[in-house]
PDB file of C-alpha atoms in Angstrom:
ATOM      1  CA  MET A   1      27.964  13.184  -1.250  1.00 41.00           C
ATOM      2  CA  GLY A   2      28.223  11.219  -4.472  1.00 48.00           C
ATOM      3  CA  THR A   3      25.681  11.515  -7.250  1.00 56.00           C
ATOM      4  CA  GLY A   4      26.526   8.399  -9.295  1.00 64.00           C
ATOM      5  CA  ALA A   5      24.531   5.186  -9.527  1.00 57.00           C
ATOM      6  CA  ALA A   6      24.258   3.251  -6.291  1.00 54.00           C
ATOM      7  CA  PRO A   7      26.326   0.052  -6.044  1.00 53.00           C
ATOM      8  CA  ASP A   8      24.532  -3.288  -6.104  1.00 55.00           C
ATOM      9  CA  GLU A   9      25.245  -3.965  -2.433  1.00 52.00           C
ATOM     10  CA  MET A  10      23.530  -0.714  -1.426  1.00 52.00           C
ATOM     11  CA  ILE A  11      20.488  -1.591  -3.546  1.00 54.00           C
ATOM     12  CA  LYS A  12      20.247  -5.076  -2.024  1.00 57.00           C
ATOM     13  CA  LYS A  13      20.640  -3.783   1.524  1.00 63.00           C
ATOM     14  CA  THR A  14      18.177  -0.891   1.305  1.00 75.00           C
ATOM     15  CA  GLY A  15      15.532  -2.011  -1.211  1.00 87.00           C
ATOM     16  CA  LEU A  16      16.218   1.282  -2.973  1.00 96.00           C
ATOM     17  CA  THR A  17      17.471   2.058  -6.463  1.00 95.00           C
ATOM     18  CA  GLY A  18      18.443   5.400  -7.936  1.00 95.00           C
ATOM     19  CA  ASP A  19      21.435   7.661  -7.637  1.00 94.00           C
ATOM     20  CA  ARG A  20      23.623   7.488  -4.579  1.00 94.00           C
ATOM     21  CA  SER A  21      22.697  10.931  -3.242  1.00 96.00           C
ATOM     22  CA  THR A  22      18.941  10.358  -3.162  1.00 96.00           C
ATOM     23  CA  ILE A  23      19.336   6.870  -1.691  1.00 96.00           C
ATOM     24  CA  GLU A  24      21.495   8.331   1.056  1.00 95.00           C
ATOM     25  CA  ALA A  25      18.897  11.049   1.667  1.00 96.00           C
ATOM     26  CA  ILE A  26      16.124   8.456   2.027  1.00 96.00           C
ATOM     27  CA  GLU A  27      18.370   6.387   4.281  1.00 95.00           C
ATOM     28  CA  ALA A  28      18.874   9.447   6.496  1.00 95.00           C
ATOM     29  CA  ILE A  29      15.094   9.772   6.833  1.00 94.00           C
ATOM     30  CA  ARG A  30      14.882   6.067   7.726  1.00 92.00           C
ATOM     31  CA  ASN A  31      17.536   6.494  10.396  1.00 90.00           C
ATOM     32  CA  GLU A  32      15.674   9.441  11.878  1.00 87.00           C
ATOM     33  CA  ILE A  33      12.477   7.389  11.972  1.00 82.00           C
ATOM     34  CA  GLY A  34      14.352   4.658  13.816  1.00 74.00           C
ATOM     35  CA  GLN A  35      15.431   7.172  16.432  1.00 67.00           C
ATOM     36  CA  GLU A  36      12.025   8.847  16.782  1.00 64.00           C
ATOM     37  CA  CYS A  37       9.595   5.959  16.317  1.00 66.00           C
ATOM     38  CA  SER A  38       7.889   6.613  19.621  1.00 63.00           C
ATOM     39  CA  ARG A  39       5.912   9.516  18.208  1.00 60.00           C
ATOM     40  CA  CYS A  40       2.660   7.539  18.226  1.00 61.00           C
ATOM     41  CA  SER A  41       1.088   4.595  20.044  1.00 61.00           C
ATOM     42  CA  LEU A  42       1.653   1.996  17.314  1.00 56.00           C
ATOM     43  CA  CYS A  43       5.108   1.213  18.688  1.00 58.00           C
ATOM     44  CA  SER A  44       3.527  -0.272  21.798  1.00 56.00           C
ATOM     45  CA  LEU A  45       0.574  -1.966  20.092  1.00 53.00           C
ATOM     46  CA  GLY A  46       2.253  -5.058  18.728  1.00 56.00           C
ATOM     47  CA  ARG A  47       3.857  -4.071  15.448  1.00 62.00           C
ATOM     48  CA  SER A  48       6.990  -6.091  14.624  1.00 73.00           C
ATOM     49  CA  GLN A  49       9.013  -3.481  12.775  1.00 84.00           C
ATOM     50  CA  VAL A  50       8.973  -0.199  10.891  1.00 86.00           C
ATOM     51  CA  VAL A  51       8.028  -0.780   7.242  1.00 91.00           C
ATOM     52  CA  ASN A  52       9.874   1.796   5.159  1.00 93.00           C
ATOM     53  CA  SER A  53       9.243   2.972   1.620  1.00 95.00           C
ATOM     54  CA  VAL A  54      11.048   1.175  -1.202  1.00 97.00           C
ATOM     55  CA  GLY A  55      11.769   1.591  -4.888  1.00 97.00           C
ATOM     56  CA  ASN A  56      13.461   4.070  -7.171  1.00 98.00           C
ATOM     57  CA  THR A  57      14.473   7.249  -5.372  1.00 98.00           C
ATOM     58  CA  ASN A  58      14.477   9.104  -8.708  1.00 98.00           C
ATOM     59  CA  ALA A  59      11.064   7.776  -9.754  1.00 98.00           C
ATOM     60  CA  ARG A  60       8.651   9.823 -11.839  1.00 98.00           C
ATOM     61  CA  LEU A  61       5.763   7.983 -10.176  1.00 99.00           C
ATOM     62  CA  MET A  62       5.074   7.375  -6.488  1.00 99.00           C
ATOM     63  CA  PHE A  63       2.386   5.261  -4.818  1.00 99.00           C
ATOM     64  CA  VAL A  64       1.218   6.022  -1.279  1.00 98.00           C
ATOM     65  CA  GLY A  65      -0.952   3.582   0.659  1.00 97.00           C
ATOM     66  CA  GLU A  66      -2.437   3.518   4.117  1.00 94.00           C
ATOM     67  CA  ALA A  67      -0.340   1.342   6.456  1.00 92.00           C
ATOM     68  CA  PRO A  68       1.375  -2.061   6.501  1.00 90.00           C
ATOM     69  CA  GLY A  69      -0.719  -5.204   6.857  1.00 88.00           C
ATOM     70  CA  ALA A  70       0.282  -8.482   8.485  1.00 88.00           C
ATOM     71  CA  ASP A  71       2.462  -9.655   5.578  1.00 91.00           C
ATOM     72  CA  GLU A  72       4.201  -6.303   5.324  1.00 91.00           C
ATOM     73  CA  ASP A  73       4.793  -6.204   9.078  1.00 88.00           C
ATOM     74  CA  ARG A  74       6.348  -9.663   8.937  1.00 90.00           C
ATOM     75  CA  ILE A  75       8.556  -9.071   5.874  1.00 92.00           C
ATOM     76  CA  GLY A  76       9.349  -5.394   6.387  1.00 90.00           C
ATOM     77  CA  GLU A  77       8.371  -4.136   2.925  1.00 94.00           C
ATOM     78  CA  PRO A  78       5.214  -2.351   1.739  1.00 95.00           C
ATOM     79  CA  PHE A  79       2.644  -4.087  -0.467  1.00 96.00           C
ATOM     80  CA  VAL A  80       3.899  -7.676  -0.448  1.00 94.00           C
ATOM     81  CA  GLY A  81       0.656  -9.559   0.266  1.00 90.00           C
ATOM     82  CA  ARG A  82      -2.334 -10.160  -2.011  1.00 94.00           C
ATOM     83  CA  ALA A  83      -2.999  -6.440  -2.259  1.00 95.00           C
ATOM     84  CA  GLY A  84       0.646  -5.980  -3.123  1.00 96.00           C
ATOM     85  CA  GLN A  85       0.424  -8.451  -5.987  1.00 96.00           C
ATOM     86  CA  LEU A  86      -2.580  -6.576  -7.311  1.00 97.00           C
ATOM     87  CA  LEU A  87      -0.623  -3.323  -7.065  1.00 98.00           C
ATOM     88  CA  THR A  88       2.210  -4.949  -9.016  1.00 98.00           C
ATOM     89  CA  ASP A  89      -0.284  -5.880 -11.746  1.00 97.00           C
ATOM     90  CA  ILE A  90      -1.589  -2.315 -11.813  1.00 97.00           C
ATOM     91  CA  ILE A  91       1.946  -0.961 -12.204  1.00 98.00           C
ATOM     92  CA  GLU A  92       3.351  -3.491 -14.645  1.00 98.00           C
ATOM     93  CA  LYS A  93       0.252  -4.272 -16.731  1.00 96.00           C
ATOM     94  CA  GLY A  94      -1.627  -1.003 -16.494  1.00 96.00           C
ATOM     95  CA  LEU A  95       1.341   1.349 -16.710  1.00 97.00           C
ATOM     96  CA  GLU A  96       3.891  -0.987 -18.322  1.00 96.00           C
ATOM     97  CA  ILE A  97       6.519   0.081 -15.806  1.00 96.00           C
ATOM     98  CA  PRO A  98       8.606  -2.380 -13.755  1.00 97.00           C
ATOM     99  CA  ARG A  99       7.555  -2.158 -10.120  1.00 97.00           C
ATOM    100  CA  GLU A 100      11.125  -1.433  -9.040  1.00 95.00           C
ATOM    101  CA  GLN A 101      11.064   1.759 -11.132  1.00 97.00           C
ATOM    102  CA  VAL A 102       8.408   3.434  -8.970  1.00 98.00           C
ATOM    103  CA  PHE A 103       8.612   4.546  -5.331  1.00 98.00           C
ATOM    104  CA  ILE A 104       6.158   2.931  -2.919  1.00 98.00           C
ATOM    105  CA  GLY A 105       5.299   3.832   0.661  1.00 96.00           C
ATOM    106  CA  ASN A 106       2.497   4.326   3.169  1.00 95.00           C
ATOM    107  CA  ILE A 107       1.053   7.111   5.275  1.00 92.00           C
ATOM    108  CA  ASN A 108       1.962   5.026   8.352  1.00 90.00           C
ATOM    109  CA  ARG A 109       5.020   2.804   8.624  1.00 87.00           C
ATOM    110  CA  CYS A 110       3.779   0.604  11.456  1.00 84.00           C
ATOM    111  CA  ARG A 111       0.924  -1.881  11.332  1.00 84.00           C
ATOM    112  CA  PRO A 112      -2.202  -0.811  13.235  1.00 83.00           C
ATOM    113  CA  PRO A 113      -3.783  -3.610  15.313  1.00 79.00           C
ATOM    114  CA  GLY A 114      -6.295  -5.701  13.413  1.00 79.00           C
ATOM    115  CA  ASN A 115      -5.367  -3.984  10.153  1.00 78.00           C
ATOM    116  CA  ARG A 116      -7.539  -1.013  11.118  1.00 85.00           C
ATOM    117  CA  ALA A 117      -7.013   2.376   9.505  1.00 86.00           C
ATOM    118  CA  PRO A 118      -4.480   4.633  11.227  1.00 86.00           C
ATOM    119  CA  GLU A 119      -5.899   7.052  13.780  1.00 86.00           C
ATOM    120  CA  PRO A 120      -5.447  10.763  12.979  1.00 87.00           C
ATOM    121  CA  ASP A 121      -2.671  11.192  15.552  1.00 85.00           C
ATOM    122  CA  GLU A 122      -0.846   8.146  14.191  1.00 85.00           C
ATOM    123  CA  ALA A 123      -1.011   9.442  10.628  1.00 87.00           C
ATOM    124  CA  ALA A 124       0.094  12.892  11.763  1.00 87.00           C
ATOM    125  CA  ALA A 125       3.147  11.413  13.496  1.00 85.00           C
ATOM    126  CA  CYS A 126       4.378   9.738  10.303  1.00 88.00           C
ATOM    127  CA  LYS A 127       3.322  12.350   7.755  1.00 91.00           C
ATOM    128  CA  PRO A 128       6.406  14.606   8.043  1.00 91.00           C
ATOM    129  CA  PHE A 129       8.640  11.716   6.994  1.00 92.00           C
ATOM    130  CA  LEU A 130       6.488  10.988   3.946  1.00 95.00           C
ATOM    131  CA  LEU A 131       6.552  14.640   2.916  1.00 96.00           C
ATOM    132  CA  ARG A 132      10.334  14.673   3.143  1.00 96.00           C
ATOM    133  CA  GLU A 133      10.477  11.581   0.950  1.00 97.00           C
ATOM    134  CA  ILE A 134       8.319  13.332  -1.632  1.00 98.00           C
ATOM    135  CA  GLU A 135      10.672  16.320  -1.515  1.00 98.00           C
ATOM    136  CA  THR A 136      13.642  13.984  -2.016  1.00 98.00           C
ATOM    137  CA  VAL A 137      12.245  11.772  -4.783  1.00 98.00           C
ATOM    138  CA  LYS A 138      10.502  14.648  -6.596  1.00 98.00           C
ATOM    139  CA  PRO A 139       7.943  12.486  -8.424  1.00 98.00           C
ATOM    140  CA  LYS A 140       5.960  13.967 -11.286  1.00 98.00           C
ATOM    141  CA  VAL A 141       2.822  12.056 -10.269  1.00 99.00           C
ATOM    142  CA  ILE A 142       1.617  10.512  -6.998  1.00 99.00           C
ATOM    143  CA  VAL A 143      -1.120   7.873  -6.846  1.00 99.00           C
ATOM    144  CA  VAL A 144      -2.740   7.788  -3.408  1.00 99.00           C
ATOM    145  CA  LEU A 145      -4.393   4.462  -2.631  1.00 98.00           C
ATOM    146  CA  GLY A 146      -7.528   4.683  -0.537  1.00 97.00           C
ATOM    147  CA  ALA A 147      -9.288   7.340   1.503  1.00 96.00           C
ATOM    148  CA  THR A 148      -6.800   7.416   4.387  1.00 94.00           C
ATOM    149  CA  ALA A 149      -3.870   8.193   2.097  1.00 96.00           C
ATOM    150  CA  ALA A 150      -5.842  10.711   0.044  1.00 97.00           C
ATOM    151  CA  HIS A 151      -7.256  12.548   3.050  1.00 96.00           C
ATOM    152  CA  ASN A 152      -3.921  12.770   4.842  1.00 95.00           C
ATOM    153  CA  LEU A 153      -1.819  13.884   1.889  1.00 96.00           C
ATOM    154  CA  LEU A 154      -4.331  16.348   0.454  1.00 97.00           C
ATOM    155  CA  ASP A 155      -5.857  17.490   3.781  1.00 95.00           C
ATOM    156  CA  VAL A 156      -9.431  16.909   2.626  1.00 96.00           C
ATOM    157  CA  LYS A 157     -12.372  14.793   3.784  1.00 95.00           C
ATOM    158  CA  THR A 158     -14.051  14.236   0.420  1.00 97.00           C
ATOM    159  CA  PRO A 159     -15.062  10.597  -0.184  1.00 97.00           C
ATOM    160  CA  ILE A 160     -12.546   8.754  -2.340  1.00 97.00           C
ATOM    161  CA  SER A 161     -15.343   7.888  -4.769  1.00 97.00           C
ATOM    162  CA  LYS A 162     -15.725  11.599  -5.523  1.00 98.00           C
ATOM    163  CA  MET A 163     -11.982  12.342  -5.604  1.00 98.00           C
ATOM    164  CA  ARG A 164     -10.930   9.620  -8.017  1.00 98.00           C
ATOM    165  CA  GLY A 165     -10.970  10.119 -11.763  1.00 98.00           C
ATOM    166  CA  GLN A 166      -9.325  13.541 -11.644  1.00 98.00           C
ATOM    167  CA  PHE A 167      -5.964  14.972 -10.722  1.00 99.00           C
ATOM    168  CA  HIS A 168      -5.434  17.023  -7.596  1.00 98.00           C
ATOM    169  CA  ASP A 169      -2.421  19.125  -6.668  1.00 97.00           C
ATOM    170  CA  TYR A 170       0.085  18.722  -3.877  1.00 96.00           C
ATOM    171  CA  MET A 171       2.888  21.300  -3.919  1.00 94.00           C
ATOM    172  CA  GLY A 172       2.924  21.328  -7.708  1.00 95.00           C
ATOM    173  CA  VAL A 173       2.790  17.526  -8.003  1.00 98.00           C
ATOM    174  CA  LYS A 174      -0.192  15.913  -9.729  1.00 98.00           C
ATOM    175  CA  VAL A 175      -2.002  13.508  -7.398  1.00 99.00           C
ATOM    176  CA  MET A 176      -4.474  10.828  -8.504  1.00 99.00           C
ATOM    177  CA  PRO A 177      -6.590   9.300  -5.726  1.00 99.00           C
ATOM    178  CA  THR A 178      -7.975   5.843  -6.404  1.00 99.00           C
ATOM    179  CA  PHE A 179      -9.233   2.823  -4.501  1.00 98.00           C
ATOM    180  CA  HIS A 180      -6.807   0.795  -2.387  1.00 97.00           C
ATOM    181  CA  PRO A 181      -5.883  -2.645  -3.802  1.00 97.00           C
ATOM    182  CA  ALA A 182      -7.138  -4.284  -0.590  1.00 95.00           C
ATOM    183  CA  TYR A 183     -10.558  -2.746  -1.244  1.00 96.00           C
ATOM    184  CA  LEU A 184     -10.502  -4.169  -4.769  1.00 98.00           C
ATOM    185  CA  LEU A 185     -10.016  -7.644  -3.305  1.00 97.00           C
ATOM    186  CA  ARG A 186     -13.245  -7.132  -1.359  1.00 96.00           C
ATOM    187  CA  ASP A 187     -15.120  -5.478  -4.230  1.00 98.00           C
ATOM    188  CA  PRO A 188     -13.674  -6.525  -7.616  1.00 97.00           C
ATOM    189  CA  ASN A 189     -16.337  -4.466  -9.395  1.00 97.00           C
ATOM    190  CA  LYS A 190     -14.300  -1.360  -8.562  1.00 97.00           C
ATOM    191  CA  LYS A 191     -11.327  -2.568 -10.618  1.00 97.00           C
ATOM    192  CA  ARG A 192     -12.714  -0.936 -13.750  1.00 97.00           C
ATOM    193  CA  GLU A 193     -12.655   2.474 -12.083  1.00 98.00           C
ATOM    194  CA  VAL A 194      -9.073   1.965 -10.939  1.00 98.00           C
ATOM    195  CA  TRP A 195      -8.013   1.007 -14.461  1.00 97.00           C
ATOM    196  CA  GLU A 196      -9.655   4.209 -15.700  1.00 98.00           C
ATOM    197  CA  ASP A 197      -7.645   6.208 -13.160  1.00 99.00           C
ATOM    198  CA  ILE A 198      -4.443   4.424 -14.149  1.00 98.00           C
ATOM    199  CA  LYS A 199      -5.072   5.224 -17.822  1.00 98.00           C
ATOM    200  CA  LEU A 200      -5.170   8.900 -16.874  1.00 99.00           C
ATOM    201  CA  VAL A 201      -1.911   8.524 -14.954  1.00 99.00           C
ATOM    202  CA  ARG A 202      -0.272   6.775 -17.893  1.00 98.00           C
ATOM    203  CA  ALA A 203      -1.422   9.476 -20.306  1.00 98.00           C
ATOM    204  CA  LEU A 204      -0.055  12.222 -18.061  1.00 98.00           C
ATOM    205  CA  LEU A 205       3.299  10.482 -17.637  1.00 97.00           C
ATOM    206  CA  ASN A 206       3.558  10.127 -21.411  1.00 96.00           C
ATOM    207  CA  GLU A 207       2.660  13.787 -21.855  1.00 96.00           C
ATOM    208  CA  LEU A 208       5.254  14.892 -19.315  1.00 93.00           C
ATOM    209  CA  ALA A 209       7.904  12.790 -21.060  1.00 89.00           C
ATOM    210  CA  GLU A 210       7.423  14.580 -24.386  1.00 75.00           C
TER     211      GLU A 210
END
């Protein structure tokens, strides 16, 4: 398996950048999902397609959300609606990193009906694939967006309001829980707290780069 930079046609086809070997590893996970995407009930509840993770497969920073919404289900890419634009602003203005240089995914890859949160069994069905992506990408920092993502990755039930503002640990990776961009659209007053969390993430990334 090659380790050089991926050709442009592979990047365009997959929505992934990075070296060839990690892109191929993520593609293998995608293919397995395609073969096993009857693990939970979302397949039969009206979702249009599986919405896979995208971005740089060698990223130092990874974002994990909850599940696709209507726009994501239609387009087939995570965080492309209004919440996605807000996430882009957080990444590019708050962290001064191009969005394509981070890796972005969700706990669940299929849209729950009515944009509800994933049920525990639905999240459990998808979680092994997310964990394998983390093992492949090897990010230095993960930002989990919202309570569903935080609770499922860290196996806790603490309210997100009490988890944010401090780093947690997942298998040696620093994890920062913060509010989901969709929640910020409903309650803009929480944006200040998210920016505070992002400042901590930026400081840690800078420290790790030294």
